[in-house]
PDB file of C-alpha atoms and ligand atoms in Angstrom:
ATOM      1  CA  MET A 214     123.152  25.578 -89.442  1.00  0.00           C
ATOM      2  CA  ILE A 215     119.809  26.294 -87.812  1.00  0.00           C
ATOM      3  CA  PHE A 216     119.850  29.698 -86.944  1.00  0.00           C
ATOM      4  CA  THR A 217     116.300  31.637 -86.304  1.00  0.00           C
ATOM      5  CA  VAL A 218     115.708  35.575 -86.563  1.00  0.00           C
ATOM      6  CA  ALA A 219     112.101  36.588 -84.842  1.00  0.00           C
ATOM      7  CA  ILE A 220     110.982  39.427 -85.793  1.00  0.00           C
ATOM      8  CA  ASP A 221     107.590  40.305 -83.868  1.00  0.00           C
ATOM      9  CA  GLY A 222     105.450  43.745 -83.222  1.00  0.00           C
ATOM     10  CA  PRO A 223     102.319  45.436 -84.219  1.00  0.00           C
ATOM     11  CA  ALA A 224     101.097  45.820 -88.002  1.00  0.00           C
ATOM     12  CA  ALA A 225     102.519  48.545 -89.700  1.00  0.00           C
ATOM     13  CA  ALA A 226     105.551  48.950 -87.535  1.00  0.00           C
ATOM     14  CA  GLY A 227     108.068  47.905 -90.309  1.00  0.00           C
ATOM     15  CA  LYS A 228     108.759  44.241 -89.572  1.00  0.00           C
ATOM     16  CA  GLY A 229     107.973  43.119 -92.997  1.00  0.00           C
ATOM     17  CA  THR A 230     110.236  45.165 -94.972  1.00  0.00           C
ATOM     18  CA  ILE A 231     113.009  44.502 -92.520  1.00  0.00           C
ATOM     19  CA  SER A 232     112.089  40.572 -92.222  1.00  0.00           C
ATOM     20  CA  ARG A 233     112.967  40.552 -96.019  1.00  0.00           C
ATOM     21  CA  ALA A 234     115.812  42.525 -96.217  1.00  0.00           C
ATOM     22  CA  VAL A 235     117.434  40.716 -93.354  1.00  0.00           C
ATOM     23  CA  ALA A 236     116.765  37.428 -95.181  1.00  0.00           C
ATOM     24  CA  ALA A 237     117.953  38.518 -98.560  1.00  0.00           C
ATOM     25  CA  GLN A 238     121.190  40.044 -97.170  1.00  0.00           C
ATOM     26  CA  PHE A 239     121.975  36.730 -95.128  1.00  0.00           C
ATOM     27  CA  GLY A 240     120.369  34.450 -97.749  1.00  0.00           C
ATOM     28  CA  PHE A 241     117.768  32.875 -95.163  1.00  0.00           C
ATOM     29  CA  ARG A 242     114.425  31.664 -95.885  1.00  0.00           C
ATOM     30  CA  HIS A 243     111.551  34.004 -95.013  1.00  0.00           C
ATOM     31  CA  LEU A 244     107.963  33.379 -93.359  1.00  0.00           C
ATOM     32  CA  ASP A 245     105.228  35.771 -93.062  1.00  0.00           C
ATOM     33  CA  THR A 246     103.520  34.441 -90.537  1.00  0.00           C
ATOM     34  CA  GLY A 247     100.512  36.929 -91.078  1.00  0.00           C
ATOM     35  CA  LEU A 248      99.921  35.965 -93.969  1.00  0.00           C
ATOM     36  CA  LEU A 249      99.045  32.192 -92.795  1.00  0.00           C
ATOM     37  CA  TYR A 250      96.064  33.795 -90.428  1.00  0.00           C
ATOM     38  CA  ARG A 251      95.328  36.220 -93.367  1.00  0.00           C
ATOM     39  CA  ALA A 252      94.436  33.057 -95.769  1.00  0.00           C
ATOM     40  CA  VAL A 253      92.561  31.225 -92.790  1.00  0.00           C
ATOM     41  CA  SER A 254      90.120  33.813 -92.492  1.00  0.00           C
ATOM     42  CA  ALA A 255      90.058  34.473 -96.220  1.00  0.00           C
ATOM     43  CA  LYS A 256      89.073  30.673 -97.118  1.00  0.00           C
ATOM     44  CA  GLY A 257      85.938  31.152 -94.903  1.00  0.00           C
ATOM     45  CA  GLY A 258      83.915  28.100 -93.102  1.00  0.00           C
ATOM     46  CA  ASP A 259      85.013  26.966 -90.141  1.00  0.00           C
ATOM     47  CA  PRO A 260      88.491  28.581 -89.161  1.00  0.00           C
ATOM     48  CA  VAL A 261      89.972  25.702 -87.283  1.00  0.00           C
ATOM     49  CA  ASP A 262      88.961  23.400 -90.470  1.00  0.00           C
ATOM     50  CA  ALA A 263      90.547  26.181 -92.794  1.00  0.00           C
ATOM     51  CA  ALA A 264      93.832  26.358 -90.521  1.00  0.00           C
ATOM     52  CA  ARG A 265      94.058  22.508 -90.410  1.00  0.00           C
ATOM     53  CA  GLY A 266      93.746  22.027 -94.199  1.00  0.00           C
ATOM     54  CA  LEU A 267      95.436  25.157 -95.275  1.00  0.00           C
ATOM     55  CA  ARG A 268      97.718  24.542 -98.472  1.00  0.00           C
ATOM     56  CA  PRO A 269     100.592  26.811-100.024  1.00  0.00           C
ATOM     57  CA  ALA A 270      97.818  27.907-102.816  1.00  0.00           C
ATOM     58  CA  ASP A 271      95.918  29.138-100.418  1.00  0.00           C
ATOM     59  CA  LEU A 272      98.703  32.054 -99.539  1.00  0.00           C
ATOM     60  CA  ASP A 273      98.819  32.785-103.244  1.00  0.00           C
ATOM     61  CA  ARG A 274      95.226  34.872-103.463  1.00  0.00           C
ATOM     62  CA  ASP A 275      95.794  38.442-104.062  1.00  0.00           C
ATOM     63  CA  ASP A 276      93.049  39.602-101.303  1.00  0.00           C
ATOM     64  CA  LEU A 277      95.214  38.996 -98.345  1.00  0.00           C
ATOM     65  CA  ARG A 278      97.063  42.285 -98.206  1.00  0.00           C
ATOM     66  CA  SER A 279      93.704  44.641 -97.425  1.00  0.00           C
ATOM     67  CA  LEU A 280      92.845  46.232 -94.244  1.00  0.00           C
ATOM     68  CA  ALA A 281      90.216  43.816 -93.936  1.00  0.00           C
ATOM     69  CA  ALA A 282      91.714  40.991 -94.320  1.00  0.00           C
ATOM     70  CA  GLY A 283      93.994  42.365 -91.269  1.00  0.00           C
ATOM     71  CA  GLN A 284      91.370  42.583 -89.257  1.00  0.00           C
ATOM     72  CA  ALA A 285      89.397  39.564 -90.119  1.00  0.00           C
ATOM     73  CA  ALA A 286      92.909  37.732 -89.567  1.00  0.00           C
ATOM     74  CA  SER A 287      93.193  38.965 -85.847  1.00  0.00           C
ATOM     75  CA  ARG A 288      89.798  37.733 -85.342  1.00  0.00           C
ATOM     76  CA  VAL A 289      90.805  34.252 -86.351  1.00  0.00           C
ATOM     77  CA  ALA A 290      93.953  34.551 -84.864  1.00  0.00           C
ATOM     78  CA  ALA A 291      92.549  34.865 -81.285  1.00  0.00           C
ATOM     79  CA  ILE A 292      90.808  31.166 -81.590  1.00  0.00           C
ATOM     80  CA  PRO A 293      93.480  29.020 -79.723  1.00  0.00           C
ATOM     81  CA  ALA A 294      92.507  25.745 -82.101  1.00  0.00           C
ATOM     82  CA  VAL A 295      93.487  27.867 -85.000  1.00  0.00           C
ATOM     83  CA  ARG A 296      96.932  28.952 -83.620  1.00  0.00           C
ATOM     84  CA  GLU A 297      97.577  25.628 -82.488  1.00  0.00           C
ATOM     85  CA  ALA A 298      97.271  23.843 -86.258  1.00  0.00           C
ATOM     86  CA  LEU A 299      99.638  26.437 -87.675  1.00  0.00           C
ATOM     87  CA  ALA A 300     101.978  25.925 -84.641  1.00  0.00           C
ATOM     88  CA  GLY A 301     103.621  23.002 -86.413  1.00  0.00           C
ATOM     89  CA  PHE A 302     104.353  24.509 -89.814  1.00  0.00           C
ATOM     90  CA  GLN A 303     106.014  27.842 -88.238  1.00  0.00           C
ATOM     91  CA  ARG A 304     108.058  25.594 -85.903  1.00  0.00           C
ATOM     92  CA  ARG A 305     109.551  23.277 -88.593  1.00  0.00           C
ATOM     93  CA  PHE A 306     110.209  26.266 -90.901  1.00  0.00           C
ATOM     94  CA  ALA A 307     111.938  28.396 -87.748  1.00  0.00           C
ATOM     95  CA  ARG A 308     114.264  25.111 -87.714  1.00  0.00           C
ATOM     96  CA  GLU A 309     115.044  23.722 -90.938  1.00  0.00           C
ATOM     97  CA  GLU A 310     118.742  23.925 -91.920  1.00  0.00           C
ATOM     98  CA  GLY A 311     119.817  27.087 -93.759  1.00  0.00           C
ATOM     99  CA  GLY A 312     118.267  29.831 -91.333  1.00  0.00           C
ATOM    100  CA  ALA A 313     115.456  31.528 -91.100  1.00  0.00           C
ATOM    101  CA  VAL A 314     113.279  34.914 -90.597  1.00  0.00           C
ATOM    102  CA  LEU A 315     109.954  34.523 -89.539  1.00  0.00           C
ATOM    103  CA  ASP A 316     107.980  37.888 -88.854  1.00  0.00           C
ATOM    104  CA  GLY A 317     104.849  37.802 -86.567  1.00  0.00           C
ATOM    105  CA  ARG A 318     103.056  38.449 -83.125  1.00  0.00           C
ATOM    106  CA  ASP A 319     104.428  35.225 -81.100  1.00  0.00           C
ATOM    107  CA  ILE A 320     107.256  33.823 -82.820  1.00  0.00           C
ATOM    108  CA  GLY A 321     109.950  35.078 -79.902  1.00  0.00           C
ATOM    109  CA  THR A 322     107.654  33.887 -77.051  1.00  0.00           C
ATOM    110  CA  VAL A 323     105.698  30.963 -78.367  1.00  0.00           C
ATOM    111  CA  ILE A 324     107.039  29.580 -81.924  1.00  0.00           C
ATOM    112  CA  CYS A 325     110.376  29.914 -81.295  1.00  0.00           C
ATOM    113  CA  PRO A 326     111.719  31.051 -77.978  1.00  0.00           C
ATOM    114  CA  GLU A 327     115.037  29.339 -78.782  1.00  0.00           C
ATOM    115  CA  ALA A 328     115.103  31.995 -81.442  1.00  0.00           C
ATOM    116  CA  GLU A 329     119.325  33.075 -81.875  1.00  0.00           C
ATOM    117  CA  VAL A 330     117.807  36.504 -82.820  1.00  0.00           C
ATOM    118  CA  LYS A 331     114.484  37.981 -81.194  1.00  0.00           C
ATOM    119  CA  LEU A 332     113.599  41.461 -82.525  1.00  0.00           C
ATOM    120  CA  TYR A 333     110.451  43.380 -81.585  1.00  0.00           C
ATOM    121  CA  ILE A 334     109.759  46.349 -83.771  1.00  0.00           C
ATOM    122  CA  THR A 335     107.513  48.908 -82.842  1.00  0.00           C
ATOM    123  CA  ALA A 336     105.968  52.487 -83.189  1.00  0.00           C
ATOM    124  CA  SER A 337     103.573  54.591 -82.006  1.00  0.00           C
ATOM    125  CA  ALA A 338      99.794  53.910 -83.414  1.00  0.00           C
ATOM    126  CA  GLU A 339     100.000  57.294 -85.047  1.00  0.00           C
ATOM    127  CA  VAL A 340     103.110  56.529 -87.090  1.00  0.00           C
ATOM    128  CA  ARG A 341     101.984  53.578 -88.197  1.00  0.00           C
ATOM    129  CA  ALA A 342      98.034  54.770 -89.312  1.00  0.00           C
ATOM    130  CA  HIS A 343      99.811  57.188 -90.960  1.00  0.00           C
ATOM    131  CA  ARG A 344     101.921  54.763 -93.021  1.00  0.00           C
ATOM    132  CA  ARG A 345      99.078  52.363 -93.502  1.00  0.00           C
ATOM    133  CA  TRP A 346      97.147  55.628 -95.000  1.00  0.00           C
ATOM    134  CA  LEU A 347      99.889  56.505 -97.081  1.00  0.00           C
ATOM    135  CA  GLU A 348      99.018  52.880 -98.423  1.00  0.00           C
ATOM    136  CA  VAL A 349      95.543  52.453 -98.407  1.00  0.00           C
ATOM    137  CA  GLY A 350      94.265  56.302 -98.686  1.00  0.00           C
ATOM    138  CA  GLY A 351      90.584  57.027 -97.162  1.00  0.00           C
ATOM    139  CA  ASP A 352      89.761  58.524 -93.692  1.00  0.00           C
ATOM    140  CA  GLU A 353      92.897  58.494 -91.937  1.00  0.00           C
ATOM    141  CA  ALA A 354      91.305  58.871 -88.342  1.00  0.00           C
ATOM    142  CA  GLN A 355      89.336  55.600 -89.344  1.00  0.00           C
ATOM    143  CA  VAL A 356      92.609  53.863 -90.010  1.00  0.00           C
ATOM    144  CA  LEU A 357      93.896  54.919 -87.209  1.00  0.00           C
ATOM    145  CA  ALA A 358      90.651  53.322 -85.452  1.00  0.00           C
ATOM    146  CA  GLU A 359      91.291  50.176 -86.953  1.00  0.00           C
ATOM    147  CA  VAL A 360      94.792  50.102 -85.751  1.00  0.00           C
ATOM    148  CA  ARG A 361      93.888  50.526 -82.647  1.00  0.00           C
ATOM    149  CA  GLU A 362      91.492  48.106 -81.974  1.00  0.00           C
ATOM    150  CA  ARG A 363      93.962  45.431 -84.161  1.00  0.00           C
ATOM    151  CA  ASP A 364      96.675  46.373 -81.064  1.00  0.00           C
ATOM    152  CA  ALA A 365      93.767  46.091 -78.497  1.00  0.00           C
ATOM    153  CA  ARG A 366      92.755  42.598 -79.778  1.00  0.00           C
ATOM    154  CA  ASP A 367      96.406  41.246 -80.647  1.00  0.00           C
ATOM    155  CA  MET A 368      97.543  42.160 -77.421  1.00  0.00           C
ATOM    156  CA  GLY A 369      94.831  41.498 -75.270  1.00  0.00           C
ATOM    157  CA  ARG A 370      94.123  38.065 -76.165  1.00  0.00           C
ATOM    158  CA  ASP A 371      94.403  34.930 -73.677  1.00  0.00           C
ATOM    159  CA  THR A 372      96.217  32.873 -75.917  1.00  0.00           C
ATOM    160  CA  SER A 373      99.812  33.852 -77.318  1.00  0.00           C
ATOM    161  CA  PRO A 374      99.306  37.917 -76.806  1.00  0.00           C
ATOM    162  CA  LEU A 375     101.437  40.040 -78.599  1.00  0.00           C
ATOM    163  CA  ARG A 376     104.344  41.092 -76.401  1.00  0.00           C
ATOM    164  CA  ALA A 377     108.197  41.545 -76.371  1.00  0.00           C
ATOM    165  CA  ALA A 378     109.556  38.449 -75.280  1.00  0.00           C
ATOM    166  CA  ALA A 379     112.131  39.510 -71.881  1.00  0.00           C
ATOM    167  CA  ASP A 380     115.257  38.817 -74.248  1.00  0.00           C
ATOM    168  CA  ALA A 381     114.114  40.463 -77.509  1.00  0.00           C
ATOM    169  CA  VAL A 382     116.067  43.673 -78.796  1.00  0.00           C
ATOM    170  CA  VAL A 383     113.346  46.720 -79.126  1.00  0.00           C
ATOM    171  CA  ILE A 384     113.839  48.647 -82.327  1.00  0.00           C
ATOM    172  CA  ASP A 385     111.169  52.037 -82.259  1.00  0.00           C
ATOM    173  CA  THR A 386     110.822  53.137 -85.640  1.00  0.00           C
ATOM    174  CA  SER A 387     108.693  56.357 -84.859  1.00  0.00           C
ATOM    175  CA  GLU A 388     111.172  58.179 -85.846  1.00  0.00           C
ATOM    176  CA  MET A 389     113.683  55.902 -87.604  1.00  0.00           C
ATOM    177  CA  PRO A 390     113.889  55.982 -91.360  1.00  0.00           C
ATOM    178  CA  VAL A 391     113.100  52.274 -92.699  1.00  0.00           C
ATOM    179  CA  ASP A 392     117.178  51.837 -93.782  1.00  0.00           C
ATOM    180  CA  GLU A 393     118.552  52.800 -90.302  1.00  0.00           C
ATOM    181  CA  ALA A 394     116.106  50.207 -88.650  1.00  0.00           C
ATOM    182  CA  VAL A 395     117.227  47.386 -91.442  1.00  0.00           C
ATOM    183  CA  ARG A 396     121.001  48.610 -90.413  1.00  0.00           C
ATOM    184  CA  ARG A 397     120.224  48.275 -86.741  1.00  0.00           C
ATOM    185  CA  ALA A 398     118.510  44.709 -87.335  1.00  0.00           C
ATOM    186  CA  SER A 399     121.411  43.552 -89.640  1.00  0.00           C
ATOM    187  CA  ASP A 400     124.195  44.377 -87.272  1.00  0.00           C
ATOM    188  CA  ILE A 401     122.264  42.399 -84.426  1.00  0.00           C
ATOM    189  CA  VAL A 402     121.836  39.429 -86.481  1.00  0.00           C
ATOM    190  CA  GLU A 403     125.383  39.734 -87.787  1.00  0.00           C
ATOM    191  CA  ARG A 404     126.643  40.117 -84.182  1.00  0.00           C
ATOM    192  CA  ALA A 405     124.734  36.908 -83.350  1.00  0.00           C
ATOM    193  CA  LEU A 406     126.130  34.731 -86.051  1.00  0.00           C
ATOM    194  CA  GLU A 407     129.625  36.033 -85.435  1.00  0.00           C
ATOM    195  CA  ALA A 408     129.247  34.722 -81.610  1.00  0.00           C
ATOM    196  CA  ARG A 409     128.105  31.338 -83.305  1.00  0.00           C
ATOM    197  CA  ARG A 410     131.254  31.181 -85.113  1.00  0.00           C
TER     198      ARG A 410
HETATM  199  O1   DC B  35     101.020  40.939 -89.565  1.00  0.00           O
HETATM  200  P1   DC B  35      99.739  41.210 -90.106  1.00  0.00           P
HETATM  201  O2   DC B  35      99.157  42.091 -90.046  1.00  0.00           O
HETATM  202  O3   DC B  35      99.701  40.379 -91.762  1.00  0.00           O
HETATM  203  O4   DC B  35      98.792  39.922 -89.111  1.00  0.00           O
HETATM  204  C1   DC B  35      97.388  39.905 -89.271  1.00  0.00           C
HETATM  205  C2   DC B  35      96.991  39.485 -88.206  1.00  0.00           C
HETATM  206  O5   DC B  35      96.915  37.937 -88.137  1.00  0.00           O
HETATM  207  C3   DC B  35      97.317  40.121 -87.116  1.00  0.00           C
HETATM  208  O6   DC B  35      96.533  41.272 -86.653  1.00  0.00           O
HETATM  209  C4   DC B  35      97.345  39.207 -85.949  1.00  0.00           C
HETATM  210  C5   DC B  35      97.557  37.833 -86.412  1.00  0.00           C
HETATM  211  N1   DC B  35      98.877  37.444 -86.391  1.00  0.00           N
HETATM  212  C6   DC B  35      98.997  36.490 -85.146  1.00  0.00           C
HETATM  213  O7   DC B  35      98.223  36.283 -84.398  1.00  0.00           O
HETATM  214  N2   DC B  35     100.291  35.966 -85.200  1.00  0.00           N
HETATM  215  C7   DC B  35     101.180  36.083 -85.406  1.00  0.00           C
HETATM  216  N3   DC B  35     102.406  35.091 -85.547  1.00  0.00           N
HETATM  217  C8   DC B  35     100.381  36.750 -87.218  1.00  0.00           C
HETATM  218  C9   DC B  35      99.520  37.341 -87.441  1.00  0.00           C
END
């Protein structure tokens, strides 16, 4: 069975948690596509060469999860040739036999517009910054400023800007516990699977 769950949305909205939970529940493979952009910027050198030469081992670095790595990833992600170099791998991952969950910014709009389920996970910038701050500490106002800066770059770029696909289901987690968001996402996937049976 070929079945793709596309999960898009801004940083720290809960995409990662929801994606991992849905993949585990339905036995689907999961790809965190943000990690690809983080790894490209962490490799250094020319980002287009880094994207073309990206290897699985590049995703194993332990410095990819920081706020700084996220900001740097958002910068290289605005380069069209970088996105182009990473698109084929993501498309194959999405449409291989067995079911796949991909989370990112452009999965439902550009990488896999034919996805059987499209979710757009969002929350207010304040709530997202607070969650990130609980993880990383430091100055909360600074974390909020960085969240806003990254939103503006990811939503404002010319190539594949972050936006909800017209047929995506929007889940706003601003005032929703994570297990409720996971339950809603799972229900939507379950219904789409049933409709195919
Ligand atoms: O999801 P994340 O925070 O790990 O993503 C890091 C950056 O990578 C994000 O700010 C923009 C970019 N990105 C992208 O442009 N397209 C994707 N599908 C995933 C991430």
